[in-house]
XYZ file of C-alpha atoms in Angstrom:
307
model
C -0.434 -29.258 -0.167
C -2.349 -26.045 -0.814
C -3.491 -25.371 -4.336
C -1.901 -22.482 -6.233
C -4.020 -19.349 -5.983
C -4.608 -16.711 -8.631
C -2.208 -14.427 -6.793
C 0.443 -17.161 -6.722
C 0.073 -17.589 -10.484
C 0.388 -13.848 -11.061
C 3.530 -13.669 -8.933
C 5.040 -16.634 -10.779
C 4.267 -14.963 -14.119
C 5.950 -11.651 -13.240
C 8.832 -12.937 -11.114
C 11.505 -12.982 -13.839
C 10.547 -9.584 -15.269
C 10.434 -8.025 -11.813
C 13.911 -9.425 -11.060
C 15.233 -7.918 -14.293
C 13.640 -4.553 -13.590
C 15.057 -4.464 -10.061
C 18.543 -5.044 -11.479
C 17.946 -2.176 -13.918
C 16.713 0.057 -11.092
C 19.852 -0.701 -9.079
C 21.934 0.363 -12.065
C 19.982 3.611 -12.399
C 20.448 4.298 -8.711
C 24.190 3.666 -8.907
C 24.591 6.017 -11.875
C 25.026 9.627 -10.729
C 23.996 10.915 -14.157
C 20.551 9.252 -14.064
C 17.851 11.750 -15.014
C 14.122 11.858 -14.376
C 13.494 10.850 -17.993
C 15.502 7.653 -17.414
C 13.274 6.817 -14.443
C 10.184 7.572 -16.555
C 11.274 5.143 -19.282
C 12.009 2.486 -16.672
C 8.619 3.086 -15.012
C 6.836 2.736 -18.344
C 8.479 -0.660 -18.874
C 7.717 -1.656 -15.259
C 4.025 -0.844 -15.771
C 3.890 -3.089 -18.826
C 6.044 -6.012 -17.817
C 5.609 -6.181 -14.051
C 2.245 -4.532 -13.348
C 0.543 -6.150 -16.340
C -0.656 -3.179 -18.430
C 0.277 -4.805 -21.722
C -0.842 -4.149 -25.288
C -1.995 -7.776 -25.539
C -4.317 -7.045 -22.602
C -5.840 -4.057 -24.405
C -3.753 -1.338 -22.703
C -1.516 1.367 -24.056
C 0.775 3.795 -22.256
C 1.103 7.298 -23.621
C 4.102 9.397 -22.607
C 3.853 13.177 -22.604
C 5.044 14.624 -25.892
C 6.942 17.607 -24.509
C 8.294 18.605 -21.125
C 7.151 21.769 -19.405
C 3.536 21.524 -20.547
C 0.467 20.707 -18.474
C 0.549 17.011 -19.285
C 1.113 13.970 -17.093
C 4.283 11.968 -17.593
C 2.355 8.791 -18.437
C -1.280 8.027 -19.194
C -2.451 4.406 -19.125
C -5.389 3.767 -21.438
C -7.708 0.805 -21.827
C -8.653 0.985 -25.479
C -9.078 4.732 -25.967
C -10.185 5.452 -22.411
C -7.649 6.845 -19.892
C -7.889 4.816 -16.682
C -5.106 6.396 -14.648
C -2.204 8.813 -14.935
C 1.315 8.456 -13.560
C 3.555 11.257 -12.322
C 7.209 10.173 -12.303
C 9.771 11.896 -10.101
C 13.541 11.507 -9.994
C 15.126 8.803 -7.864
C 15.183 9.789 -4.202
C 12.415 12.388 -4.542
C 10.349 12.703 -1.340
C 6.844 11.620 -2.348
C 5.383 12.933 0.912
C 6.147 16.562 0.053
C 3.096 18.785 0.418
C 4.190 21.951 -1.388
C 2.379 23.350 -4.387
C 4.453 21.470 -6.972
C 4.346 18.121 -5.195
C 3.540 15.095 -7.297
C 0.152 14.637 -5.682
C -0.881 18.214 -6.520
C 0.308 17.717 -10.084
C -1.702 14.509 -10.365
C -4.821 16.367 -9.257
C -4.226 19.079 -11.860
C -3.736 16.536 -14.637
C -6.887 14.624 -13.723
C -8.916 17.831 -13.695
C -7.537 18.631 -17.136
C -8.276 15.187 -18.586
C -11.609 14.824 -16.786
C -13.488 11.688 -15.713
C -10.354 9.860 -14.477
C -10.430 8.658 -10.899
C -7.008 7.158 -10.305
C -3.461 8.483 -10.223
C -0.080 6.941 -9.438
C 2.973 8.711 -8.083
C 6.429 7.170 -8.195
C 10.123 7.931 -7.863
C 10.967 4.510 -9.291
C 11.484 2.902 -5.886
C 8.263 3.981 -4.165
C 4.841 3.704 -5.791
C 1.598 5.220 -4.517
C -1.962 4.868 -5.831
C -4.450 7.693 -5.205
C -8.221 7.979 -5.573
C -9.194 11.496 -6.694
C -12.936 10.861 -6.934
C -13.651 12.967 -3.837
C -12.113 16.446 -4.385
C -12.678 17.530 -0.791
C -10.010 15.047 0.318
C -7.468 16.163 -2.280
C -6.651 12.601 -3.306
C -6.814 9.591 -0.982
C -3.762 7.331 -0.883
C -5.238 3.858 -1.236
C -2.143 1.678 -1.654
C 1.630 1.817 -1.896
C 4.710 -0.347 -2.131
C 8.452 0.188 -1.777
C 10.922 -1.756 -3.921
C 13.626 -1.460 -1.285
C 13.995 -4.066 1.437
C 14.418 -3.515 5.170
C 18.038 -2.428 4.825
C 16.951 0.351 2.464
C 18.539 -1.486 -0.457
C 17.137 -3.138 -3.568
C 17.337 -6.893 -2.991
C 17.386 -9.202 -6.020
C 17.449 -12.654 -4.423
C 14.611 -14.913 -5.508
C 12.971 -14.863 -2.076
C 13.192 -11.062 -1.779
C 11.821 -10.487 -5.281
C 8.968 -12.907 -4.664
C 7.999 -10.950 -1.537
C 8.133 -7.729 -3.533
C 5.854 -9.251 -6.177
C 3.203 -9.999 -3.567
C 3.490 -6.437 -2.254
C 2.905 -4.814 -5.641
C -0.184 -6.886 -6.478
C -2.562 -4.153 -5.273
C -1.419 -1.977 -8.195
C -1.340 -4.858 -10.660
C -3.712 -5.002 -13.615
C -5.354 -8.138 -12.208
C -6.514 -6.193 -9.142
C -7.735 -3.301 -11.286
C -9.679 -5.691 -13.538
C -11.196 -7.455 -10.521
C -12.548 -4.063 -9.319
C -10.210 -4.225 -6.349
C -9.253 -0.554 -6.329
C -12.624 0.712 -5.036
C -12.266 -1.763 -2.154
C -8.815 -0.356 -1.399
C -10.287 3.134 -1.479
C -13.021 2.225 1.012
C -10.394 0.695 3.261
C -8.312 3.884 3.041
C -11.328 5.984 3.985
C -11.916 3.747 6.992
C -8.268 4.340 7.924
C -8.399 8.106 7.481
C -6.714 10.231 10.199
C -10.119 11.198 11.578
C -11.335 7.596 11.765
C -8.106 6.341 13.293
C -8.018 9.153 15.856
C -11.532 8.318 16.993
C -10.661 4.619 17.128
C -7.535 5.256 19.215
C -9.477 7.477 21.607
C -12.381 5.057 21.970
C -12.959 3.626 25.456
C -12.171 0.037 24.411
C -8.813 0.969 22.845
C -7.854 3.169 25.806
C -8.564 0.234 28.139
C -6.352 -2.001 25.997
C -3.513 0.564 26.023
C -3.888 0.902 29.793
C -3.400 -2.873 30.151
C -0.296 -2.657 27.952
C 1.107 0.206 30.035
C 0.478 -1.787 33.210
C 2.296 -4.789 31.770
C 5.275 -2.724 30.584
C 5.677 -0.375 33.544
C 3.730 -2.049 36.375
C 1.648 1.096 36.567
C -2.143 1.276 36.600
C -3.054 4.155 34.279
C -6.017 6.442 34.939
C -8.179 6.090 31.812
C -9.233 9.737 31.692
C -5.658 10.979 31.983
C -4.520 8.400 29.432
C -7.221 9.562 26.999
C -6.060 13.158 27.390
C -2.429 12.147 26.798
C -3.326 10.161 23.680
C -5.310 13.086 22.325
C -2.384 15.412 23.043
C -0.001 13.062 21.232
C -2.301 12.851 18.201
C -2.789 16.607 18.150
C 0.908 17.484 18.537
C 2.499 14.821 16.399
C 5.686 12.967 17.301
C 8.029 15.693 16.112
C 6.549 18.232 18.541
C 5.644 15.854 21.355
C 8.989 14.095 21.882
C 11.838 16.109 23.377
C 14.941 16.030 21.197
C 13.075 14.714 18.176
C 15.403 14.740 15.184
C 16.003 13.045 11.843
C 17.729 10.090 13.510
C 14.765 9.393 15.793
C 12.361 9.876 12.911
C 14.364 7.379 10.830
C 14.315 4.911 13.745
C 10.531 5.121 14.040
C 10.136 4.874 10.257
C 12.350 1.791 10.215
C 10.217 0.225 12.954
C 6.992 1.062 11.091
C 8.403 -0.331 7.848
C 9.362 -3.577 9.582
C 5.882 -3.873 11.092
C 4.264 -3.266 7.716
C 6.402 -5.941 6.100
C 5.514 -8.364 8.885
C 1.814 -7.683 8.357
C 2.145 -8.103 4.601
C 3.423 -11.639 5.088
C 0.034 -12.531 6.541
C -1.609 -10.682 3.648
C 0.106 -12.799 1.003
C -2.460 -15.623 0.731
C -5.475 -13.301 1.191
C -9.011 -14.598 1.119
C -8.703 -17.049 -1.730
C -6.066 -19.176 0.029
C -8.532 -20.021 2.765
C -10.962 -21.192 0.120
C -8.213 -23.075 -1.738
C -7.029 -24.878 1.377
C -10.493 -25.864 2.556
C -10.837 -29.590 1.796
C -13.631 -30.731 -0.470
C -16.117 -32.828 1.550
C -16.014 -36.534 0.684
C -18.945 -38.899 0.949
C -17.410 -40.308 4.124
C -16.876 -36.937 5.829
C -20.315 -35.777 4.739
C -21.898 -38.859 6.242
C -19.955 -38.301 9.457
C -21.117 -34.689 9.541
C -24.713 -35.759 9.053
C -24.537 -38.177 11.984
C -22.793 -35.784 14.359
C -25.023 -34.492 17.089
C -25.705 -30.780 16.822
C -24.019 -28.513 19.363
C -26.590 -27.150 21.818
C -27.278 -23.464 21.304
C -26.132 -21.119 24.058
C -29.233 -19.632 25.529
C -29.505 -16.225 27.121
C -27.944 -16.153 30.547
C -25.664 -19.131 29.798
C -21.936 -18.371 29.875
C -19.615 -19.900 27.325
C -16.699 -21.612 29.000
């Protein structure tokens, strides 16, 4: 049986509080009179009790004193030092909006005002996004996110569903921040920037792989140069312009597919690196002796093919 990892312990510690907060969020969502301030108060409690930014851990959360002023909704401090700010939007707010008063733009303004703060979070209660604002030319890099709704676009509160949600939100948890995990997430996000991904998709190796997939699906041998041009055209146009009859229903279908794929990939992410270390058996005297007497595998020399 595998030993419990640090992540497993964190999930176990926050499971009950996360369940309670999901029930509260469902109630807020069902109440037509819920206001943005209600979501802000819930988010403040969620940060403390589910994401681990507690007073016993040396953190405090400062809410803005008055609405309508150039102040972030929430500032999380470690001692007296602000470590990140949180912009809270009403339930259902589209966090991908790119207009001037979008949450991301507001976060950037707040960080410029405070100064020397790298990180910002944006949430509408259900969705949470973490941004790195250390490189102004990028306007804030989204480094991690999670969604408290399950595949059916509903808030699930069964033990299994909540446990899965707990693993998903660990990137934003205090334990990851303390372990200096956010800079790693930021480097990963930079590697997955639109420019990097476009170049990767258009690379010769990836085009060859896609050509093999096309051949398997359609029994058609694709010309690599034409395929490269078509991929570039698709990337340049975007799905909404490239697909005839593109509409909200098709967009929702693709988004549902992407969400399902992300959840499937997160299941493999759950144990992360430390599980491999935890599950690796400790060598015994007997196995060590066996290893010492095992003949070494001959090295593959140049010109020798591996079978």
